[in-house]
Coordinates of C-alpha atoms in Angstrom, one line a residue:
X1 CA -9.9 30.0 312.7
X2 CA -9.6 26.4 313.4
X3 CA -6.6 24.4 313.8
X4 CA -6.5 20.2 313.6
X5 CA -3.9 19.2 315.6
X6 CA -2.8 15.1 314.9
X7 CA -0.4 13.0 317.0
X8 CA 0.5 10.1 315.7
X9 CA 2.3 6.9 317.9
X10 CA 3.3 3.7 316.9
X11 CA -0.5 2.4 317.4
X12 CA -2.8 5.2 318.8
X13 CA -3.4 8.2 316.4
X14 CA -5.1 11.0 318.2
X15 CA -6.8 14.1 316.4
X16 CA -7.9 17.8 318.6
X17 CA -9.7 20.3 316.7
X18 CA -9.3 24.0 318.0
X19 CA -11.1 26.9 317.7
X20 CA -9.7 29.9 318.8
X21 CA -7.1 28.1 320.4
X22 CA -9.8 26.2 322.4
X23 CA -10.4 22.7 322.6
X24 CA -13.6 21.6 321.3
X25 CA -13.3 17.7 319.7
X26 CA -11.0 15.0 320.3
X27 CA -11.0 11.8 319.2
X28 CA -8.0 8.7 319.4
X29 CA -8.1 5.8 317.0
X30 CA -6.0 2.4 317.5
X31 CA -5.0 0.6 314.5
X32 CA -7.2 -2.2 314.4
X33 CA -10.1 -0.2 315.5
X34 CA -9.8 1.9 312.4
X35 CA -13.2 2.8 310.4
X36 CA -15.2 0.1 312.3
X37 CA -18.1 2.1 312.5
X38 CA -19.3 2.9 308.6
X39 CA -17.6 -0.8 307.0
X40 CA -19.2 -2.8 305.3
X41 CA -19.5 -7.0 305.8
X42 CA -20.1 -9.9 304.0
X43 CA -22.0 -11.5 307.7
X44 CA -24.1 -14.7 308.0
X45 CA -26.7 -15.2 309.8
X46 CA -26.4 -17.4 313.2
X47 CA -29.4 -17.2 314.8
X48 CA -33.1 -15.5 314.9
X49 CA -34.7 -14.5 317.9
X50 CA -38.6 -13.9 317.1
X51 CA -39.0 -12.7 320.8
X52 CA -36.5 -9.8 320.5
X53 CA -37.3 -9.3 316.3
X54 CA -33.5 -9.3 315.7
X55 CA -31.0 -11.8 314.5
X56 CA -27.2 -12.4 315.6
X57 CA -25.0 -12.0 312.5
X58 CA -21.4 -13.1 312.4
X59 CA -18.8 -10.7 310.6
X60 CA -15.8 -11.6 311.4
X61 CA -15.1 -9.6 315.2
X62 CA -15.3 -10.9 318.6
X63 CA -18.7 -10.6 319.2
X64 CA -21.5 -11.4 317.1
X65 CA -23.5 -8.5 316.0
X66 CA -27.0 -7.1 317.0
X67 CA -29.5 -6.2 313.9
X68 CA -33.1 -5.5 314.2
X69 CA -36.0 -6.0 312.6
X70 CA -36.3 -2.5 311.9
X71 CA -32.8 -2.4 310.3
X72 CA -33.5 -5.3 307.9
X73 CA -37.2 -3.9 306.6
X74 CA -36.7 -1.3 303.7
X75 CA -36.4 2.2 304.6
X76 CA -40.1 3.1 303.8
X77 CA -41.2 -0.3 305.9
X78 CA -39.4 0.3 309.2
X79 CA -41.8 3.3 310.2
X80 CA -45.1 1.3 309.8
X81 CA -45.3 -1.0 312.6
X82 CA -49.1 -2.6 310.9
X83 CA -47.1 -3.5 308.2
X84 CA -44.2 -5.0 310.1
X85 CA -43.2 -8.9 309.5
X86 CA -41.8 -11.5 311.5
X87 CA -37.6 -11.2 311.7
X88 CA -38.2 -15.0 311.1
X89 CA -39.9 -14.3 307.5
X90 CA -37.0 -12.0 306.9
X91 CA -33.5 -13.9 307.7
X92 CA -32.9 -17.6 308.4
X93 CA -29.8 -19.3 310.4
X94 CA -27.0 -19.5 307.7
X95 CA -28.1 -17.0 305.5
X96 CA -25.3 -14.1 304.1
X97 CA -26.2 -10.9 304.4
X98 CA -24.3 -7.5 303.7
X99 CA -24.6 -4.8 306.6
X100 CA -22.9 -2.1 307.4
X101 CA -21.7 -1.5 311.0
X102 CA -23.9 1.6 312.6
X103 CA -22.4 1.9 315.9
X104 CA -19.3 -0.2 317.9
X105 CA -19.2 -2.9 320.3
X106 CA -19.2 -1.3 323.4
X107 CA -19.2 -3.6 327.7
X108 CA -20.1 -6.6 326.4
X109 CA -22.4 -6.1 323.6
X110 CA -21.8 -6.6 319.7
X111 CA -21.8 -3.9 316.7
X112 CA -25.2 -3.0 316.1
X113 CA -25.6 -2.9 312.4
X114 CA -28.0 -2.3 309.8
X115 CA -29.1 -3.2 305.3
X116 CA -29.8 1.2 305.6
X117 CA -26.6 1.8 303.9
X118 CA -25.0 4.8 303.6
X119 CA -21.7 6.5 302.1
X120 CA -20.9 10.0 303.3
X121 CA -19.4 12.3 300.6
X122 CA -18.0 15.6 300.9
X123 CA -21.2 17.2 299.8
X124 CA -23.8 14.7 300.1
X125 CA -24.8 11.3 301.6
X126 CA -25.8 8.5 299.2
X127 CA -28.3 5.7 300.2
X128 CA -28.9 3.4 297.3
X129 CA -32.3 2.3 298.4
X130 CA -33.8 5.4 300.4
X131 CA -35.6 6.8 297.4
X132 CA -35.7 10.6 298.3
X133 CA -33.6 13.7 298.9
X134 CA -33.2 15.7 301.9
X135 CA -31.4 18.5 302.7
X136 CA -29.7 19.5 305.5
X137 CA -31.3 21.4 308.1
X138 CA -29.0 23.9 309.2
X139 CA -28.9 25.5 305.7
X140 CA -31.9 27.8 306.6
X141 CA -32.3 29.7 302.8
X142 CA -35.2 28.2 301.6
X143 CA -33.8 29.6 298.0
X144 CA -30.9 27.7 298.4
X145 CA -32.5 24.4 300.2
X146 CA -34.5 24.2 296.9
X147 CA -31.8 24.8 294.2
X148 CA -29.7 21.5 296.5
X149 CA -32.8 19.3 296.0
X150 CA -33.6 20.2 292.5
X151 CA -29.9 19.4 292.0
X152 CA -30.6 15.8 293.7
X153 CA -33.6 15.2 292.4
X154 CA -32.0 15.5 288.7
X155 CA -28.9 13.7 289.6
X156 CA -30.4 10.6 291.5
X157 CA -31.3 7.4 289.5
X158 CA -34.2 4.9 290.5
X159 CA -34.1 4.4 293.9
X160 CA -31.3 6.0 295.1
X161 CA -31.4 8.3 298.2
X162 CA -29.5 11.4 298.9
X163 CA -28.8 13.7 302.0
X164 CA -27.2 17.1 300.9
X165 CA -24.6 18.0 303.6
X166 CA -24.4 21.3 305.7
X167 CA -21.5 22.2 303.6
X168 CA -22.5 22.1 299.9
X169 CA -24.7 25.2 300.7
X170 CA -23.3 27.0 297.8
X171 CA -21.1 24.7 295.8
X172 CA -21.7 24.3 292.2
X173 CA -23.8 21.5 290.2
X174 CA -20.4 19.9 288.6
X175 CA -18.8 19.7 292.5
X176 CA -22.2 18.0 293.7
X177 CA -22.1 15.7 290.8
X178 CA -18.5 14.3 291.2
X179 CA -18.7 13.8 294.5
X180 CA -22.1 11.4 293.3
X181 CA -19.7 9.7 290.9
X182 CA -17.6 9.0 293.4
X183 CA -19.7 7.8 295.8
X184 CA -21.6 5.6 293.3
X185 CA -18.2 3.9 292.1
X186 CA -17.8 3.1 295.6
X187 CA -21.2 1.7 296.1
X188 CA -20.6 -0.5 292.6
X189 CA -17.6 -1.6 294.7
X190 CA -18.8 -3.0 297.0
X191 CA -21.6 -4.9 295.9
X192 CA -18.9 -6.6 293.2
X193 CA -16.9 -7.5 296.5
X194 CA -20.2 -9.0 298.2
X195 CA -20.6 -11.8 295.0
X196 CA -17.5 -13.2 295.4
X197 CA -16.1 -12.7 299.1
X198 CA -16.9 -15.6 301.4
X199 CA -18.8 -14.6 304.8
X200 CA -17.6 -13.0 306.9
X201 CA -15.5 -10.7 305.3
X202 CA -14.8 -6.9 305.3
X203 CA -16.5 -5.3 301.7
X204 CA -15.4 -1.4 302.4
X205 CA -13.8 0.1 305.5
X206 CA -14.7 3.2 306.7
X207 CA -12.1 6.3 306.2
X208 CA -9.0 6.8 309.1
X209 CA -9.7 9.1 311.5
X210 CA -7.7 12.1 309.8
X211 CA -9.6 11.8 306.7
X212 CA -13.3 11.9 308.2
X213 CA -12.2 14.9 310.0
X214 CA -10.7 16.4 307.2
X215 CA -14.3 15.1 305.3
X216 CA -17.0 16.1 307.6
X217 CA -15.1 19.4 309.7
X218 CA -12.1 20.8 307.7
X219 CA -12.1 23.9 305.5
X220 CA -9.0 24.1 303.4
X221 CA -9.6 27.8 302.3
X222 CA -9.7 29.0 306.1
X223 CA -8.5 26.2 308.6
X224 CA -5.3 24.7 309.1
X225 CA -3.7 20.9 309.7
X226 CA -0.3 20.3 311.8
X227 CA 0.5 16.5 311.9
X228 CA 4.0 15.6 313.7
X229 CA 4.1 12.1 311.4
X230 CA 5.4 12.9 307.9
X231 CA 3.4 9.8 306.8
X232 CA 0.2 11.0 307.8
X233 CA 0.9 14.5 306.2
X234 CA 1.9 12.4 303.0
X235 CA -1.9 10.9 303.7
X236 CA -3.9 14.1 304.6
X237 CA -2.3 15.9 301.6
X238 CA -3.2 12.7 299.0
X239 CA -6.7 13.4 300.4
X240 CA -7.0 17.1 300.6
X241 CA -6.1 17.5 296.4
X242 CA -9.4 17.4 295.1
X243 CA -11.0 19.8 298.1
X244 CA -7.9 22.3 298.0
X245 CA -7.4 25.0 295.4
X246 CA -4.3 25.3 293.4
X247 CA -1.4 26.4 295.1
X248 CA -3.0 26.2 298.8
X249 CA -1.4 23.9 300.9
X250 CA -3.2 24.1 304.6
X251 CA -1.4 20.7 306.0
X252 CA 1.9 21.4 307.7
X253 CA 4.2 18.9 309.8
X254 CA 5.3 19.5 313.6
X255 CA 9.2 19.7 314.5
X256 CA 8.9 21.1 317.7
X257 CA 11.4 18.9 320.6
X258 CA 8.2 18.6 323.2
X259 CA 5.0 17.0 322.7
X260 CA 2.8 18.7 320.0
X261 CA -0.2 18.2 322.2
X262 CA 2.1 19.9 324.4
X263 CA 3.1 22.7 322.6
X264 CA -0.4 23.6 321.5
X265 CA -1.9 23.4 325.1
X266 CA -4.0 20.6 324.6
X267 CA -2.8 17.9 326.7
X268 CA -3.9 20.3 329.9
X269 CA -7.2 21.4 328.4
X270 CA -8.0 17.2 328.4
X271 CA -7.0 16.6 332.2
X272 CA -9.4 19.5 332.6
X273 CA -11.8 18.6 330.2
X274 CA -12.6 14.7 331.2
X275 CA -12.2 15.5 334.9
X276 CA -15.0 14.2 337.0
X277 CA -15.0 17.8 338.8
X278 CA -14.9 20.9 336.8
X279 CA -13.8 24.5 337.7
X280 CA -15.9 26.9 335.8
X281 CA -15.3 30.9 335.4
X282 CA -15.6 32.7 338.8
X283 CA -15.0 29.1 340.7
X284 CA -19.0 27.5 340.0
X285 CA -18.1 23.6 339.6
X286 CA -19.7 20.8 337.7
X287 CA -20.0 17.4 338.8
X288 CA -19.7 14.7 335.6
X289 CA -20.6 11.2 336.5
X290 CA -21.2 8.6 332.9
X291 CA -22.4 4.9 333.2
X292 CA -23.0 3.2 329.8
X293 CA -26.2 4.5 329.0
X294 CA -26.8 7.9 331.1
X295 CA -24.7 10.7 332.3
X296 CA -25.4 12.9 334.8
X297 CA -23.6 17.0 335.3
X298 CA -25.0 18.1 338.4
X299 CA -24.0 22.7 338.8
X300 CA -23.0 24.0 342.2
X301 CA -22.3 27.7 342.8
X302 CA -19.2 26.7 344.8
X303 CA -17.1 29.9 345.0
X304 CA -19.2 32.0 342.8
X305 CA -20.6 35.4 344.4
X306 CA -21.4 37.4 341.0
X307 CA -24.8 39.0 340.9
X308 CA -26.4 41.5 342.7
X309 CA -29.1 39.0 344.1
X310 CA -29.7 35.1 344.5
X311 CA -31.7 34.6 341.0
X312 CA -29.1 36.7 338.9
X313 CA -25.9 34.6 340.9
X314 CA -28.0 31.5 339.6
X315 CA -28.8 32.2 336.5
X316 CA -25.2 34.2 335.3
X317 CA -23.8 30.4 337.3
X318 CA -26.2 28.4 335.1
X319 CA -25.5 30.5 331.7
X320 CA -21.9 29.7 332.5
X321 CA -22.5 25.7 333.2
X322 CA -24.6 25.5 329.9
X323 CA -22.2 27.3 327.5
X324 CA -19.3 24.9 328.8
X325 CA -21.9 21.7 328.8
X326 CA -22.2 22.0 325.4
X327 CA -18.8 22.3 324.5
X328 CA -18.1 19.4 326.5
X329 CA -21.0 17.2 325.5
X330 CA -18.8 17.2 321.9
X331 CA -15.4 17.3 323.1
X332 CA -16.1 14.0 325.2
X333 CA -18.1 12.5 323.0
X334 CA -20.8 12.0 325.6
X335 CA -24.4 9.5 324.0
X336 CA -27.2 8.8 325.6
X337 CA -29.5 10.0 328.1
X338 CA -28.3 13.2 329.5
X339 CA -30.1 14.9 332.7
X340 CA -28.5 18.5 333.8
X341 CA -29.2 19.5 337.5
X342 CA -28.9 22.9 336.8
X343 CA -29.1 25.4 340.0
X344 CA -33.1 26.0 341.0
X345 CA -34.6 29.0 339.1
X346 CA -37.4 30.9 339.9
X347 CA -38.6 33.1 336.3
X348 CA -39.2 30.6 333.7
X349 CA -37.4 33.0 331.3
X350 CA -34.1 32.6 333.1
X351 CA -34.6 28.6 332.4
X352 CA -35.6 29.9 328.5
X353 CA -32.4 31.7 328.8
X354 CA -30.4 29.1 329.6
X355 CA -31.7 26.4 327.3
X356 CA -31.0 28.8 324.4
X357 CA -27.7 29.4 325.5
X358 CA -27.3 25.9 325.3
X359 CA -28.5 25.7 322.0
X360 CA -26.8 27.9 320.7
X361 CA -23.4 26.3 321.5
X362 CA -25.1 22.4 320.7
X363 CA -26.0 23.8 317.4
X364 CA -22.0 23.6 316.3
X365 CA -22.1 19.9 317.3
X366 CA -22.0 17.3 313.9
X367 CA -24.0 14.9 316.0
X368 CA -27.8 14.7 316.5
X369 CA -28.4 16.0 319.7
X370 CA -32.1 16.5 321.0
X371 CA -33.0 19.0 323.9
X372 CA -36.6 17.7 325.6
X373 CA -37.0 20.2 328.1
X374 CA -37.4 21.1 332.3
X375 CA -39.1 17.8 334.0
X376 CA -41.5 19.2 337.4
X377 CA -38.5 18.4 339.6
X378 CA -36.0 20.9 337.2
X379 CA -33.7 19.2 335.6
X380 CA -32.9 19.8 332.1
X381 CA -33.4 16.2 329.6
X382 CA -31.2 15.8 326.3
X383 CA -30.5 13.0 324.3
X384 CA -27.4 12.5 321.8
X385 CA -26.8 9.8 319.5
X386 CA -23.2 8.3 319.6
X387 CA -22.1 5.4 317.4
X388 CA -17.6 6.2 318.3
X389 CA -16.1 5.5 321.2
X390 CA -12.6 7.2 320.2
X391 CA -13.0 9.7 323.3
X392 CA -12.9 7.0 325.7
X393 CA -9.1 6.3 324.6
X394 CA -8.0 9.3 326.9
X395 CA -10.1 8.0 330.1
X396 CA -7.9 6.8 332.8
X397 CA -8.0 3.0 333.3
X398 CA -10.7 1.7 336.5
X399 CA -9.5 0.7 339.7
X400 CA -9.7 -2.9 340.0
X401 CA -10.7 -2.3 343.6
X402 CA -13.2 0.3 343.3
X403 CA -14.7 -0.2 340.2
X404 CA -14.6 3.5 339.4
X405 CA -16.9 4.6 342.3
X406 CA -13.8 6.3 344.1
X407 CA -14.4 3.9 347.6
X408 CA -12.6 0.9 348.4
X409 CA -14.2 -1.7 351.0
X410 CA -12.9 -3.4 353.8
X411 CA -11.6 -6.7 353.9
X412 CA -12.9 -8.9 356.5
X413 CA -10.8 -11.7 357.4

């Protein structure tokens, strides 16, 4: 069973997910930083850079943001580099454009946003321009991955693109087909908003917090929802009518006197979670260093002594780091490049078995994550595409003197 557990302050709203009583996803949204990733805006154009094949487009935040050439082609163009133009034949300084934001400002870099648009339903993803269907592929029946593109295929107009979710497997034409009505109204919205708003301006903002959780990971026939802010139950409950069935209502509100992170045992599962040093079963550790683009998680037996001989205390020490890696890798939200110094092996099946074990536990994760394989010096490469920062909320502030690297210099006089 899974629980959401939301606490909600004056300007922070933070949201856990638990399965089984463990922590596996967190996330913290502020107020203004509300569904920045997934908006749309009315931007303009300020300037074209031919030598990068991107342009700087204004809309409306601190920074201008990034969009490539790749981002402005149509969907079918961006993949055929003989074929690709020019940014400079494409956008021009002053021009208004509509893009949607594709992943947050982050150090001192803008949005990065993109003309791919998308709107994520409940079942499906609409793209009004991809001109195809897709289905998703963790629903393995090939029975059932043909009746959800036959369904698409009938229900799509002209060029319109659609991505049948993980969790439609099974739902009926009519439930498909409202959530396309839906997301068509919104699409019809929007582009009414983009004729008359002046640039920049915000067209569509994304969903809170609460509700792309309760969208994209919440099952109201199984799973359950304990807020402690009677307004956001009010919220989640407006939201949850049309997914829950008559008479079921999963979203509760906390009156305990302590904490509700607190009470449900999350607050110490996130000291121990976003620790730079972790303590795994037996006492093995795991070292976590992140810079902006790569992380690092580097396994030491420590205090472990389980196995009858060296290989089997490495490889039980190693199955134990990448069942917890993969948990962590979602609960903190980690992106980028992501290189595991796993303890030497010597069978190649015990590094098989450890990269399916890892897979096995990735495969839960929403996010695209990719798993490239052993390099000659034995580390373990993975990728994962992140467009949120929410996690980063519940990181302790830098030292002003240290910079983070835990050392503090001498001063000369």
């Amino acid at each position: 069973m899974k629980q959401m557990i939301v606490h909600c302050t004056q300007h922070i709203t933070r949201m856990a997910l638990l399965e089984n009583g463990r922590l596996v996803e967190y996330a913290a949204e502020r107020d203004q930083q509300q569904g920045l990733v997934g908006s749309y805006y009315k931007g303009r154009v300020i300037n074209v850079l031919p030598g990068m094949q991107a342009a700087f487009v204004d809309i409306g935040q601190k920074k201008n943001a990034f969009l490539y050439v790749d981002d402005v082609l149509h969907p079918h163009l961006d993949k055929q580099p003989d074929v690709k133009p020019s940014i400079e034949t494409l956008l021009q300084p002053g021009q208004d454009i509509v893009v949607q934001v594709r992943k947050e400002p982050s150090g001192g870099k803008g949005a990065r946003v993109t003309t791919h648009y998308t709107l994520p339903g409940r079942w499906m993803v609409y793209m009004p321009f991809a001109d195809y269907v897709g289905v998703s592929k963790k629903i393995s029946r090939d029975a059932e991955r043909s009746r959800l593109k036959g369904i698409g295929e009938r229900l799509r107009m002209k060029e319109e693109g659609l991505i049948m979710r993980t969790v439609s497997q099974d739902e009926p034409h009519e439930a498909v087909e409202g959530d396309l009505s839906f997301l068509r109204a919104q699409w019809d919205n929007i582009t009414r908003r983009a004729q008359t708003a002046e640039a920049p301006a915000l067209l569509h903002r994304d969903l809170s917090i609460v509700q792309r959780f309760i969208r994209d990971a919440f099952n109201p026939q199984r799973d359950q929802l304990i807020i402690d802010s009677p307004a956001a139950v009010k919220e989640a409950t407006a939201f949850l009518d049309d997914m829950a069935p008559d008479g079921y209502k999963p979203v509760s509100l906390y009156n305990g006197s302590e904490s509700i992170f607190t009470a449900y045992g999350i607050q110490e599962q996130l000291h121990k979670s976003f620790s730079r040093k972790i303590t795994l079963e037996g006492g093995a550790t795991m070292i976590w260093d992140e810079t902006e683009a790569l992380t690092v998680i580097d396994v030491n037996t420590a205090q472990y002594i389980g196995g009858a001989s060296l290989e089997e205390t490495v490889t039980n020490t190693n199955m134990l780091a990448a069942e917890e890696i993969g948990r962590l890798i979602r609960l903190r939200d980690t992106g980028g490049i992501i290189i595991v110094d796993f303890i030497d092996m010597e069978e190649e099946i015990h590094r098989k078995m450890v990269t399916e074990r890892l897979e096995k536990v990735i495969c839960k994760d929403r996010t695209k994550t990719h798993i490239l394989g052993w390099t000659r010096l034995g580390l373990l490469e993975m990728t994962r595409k992140k467009a949120r920062h929410d996690s980063a909320s519940f990181a302790p502030i830098l030292c002003q003197c240290c910079g983070g690297t835990g050392k503090v210099g001498e001063w000369m006089e």
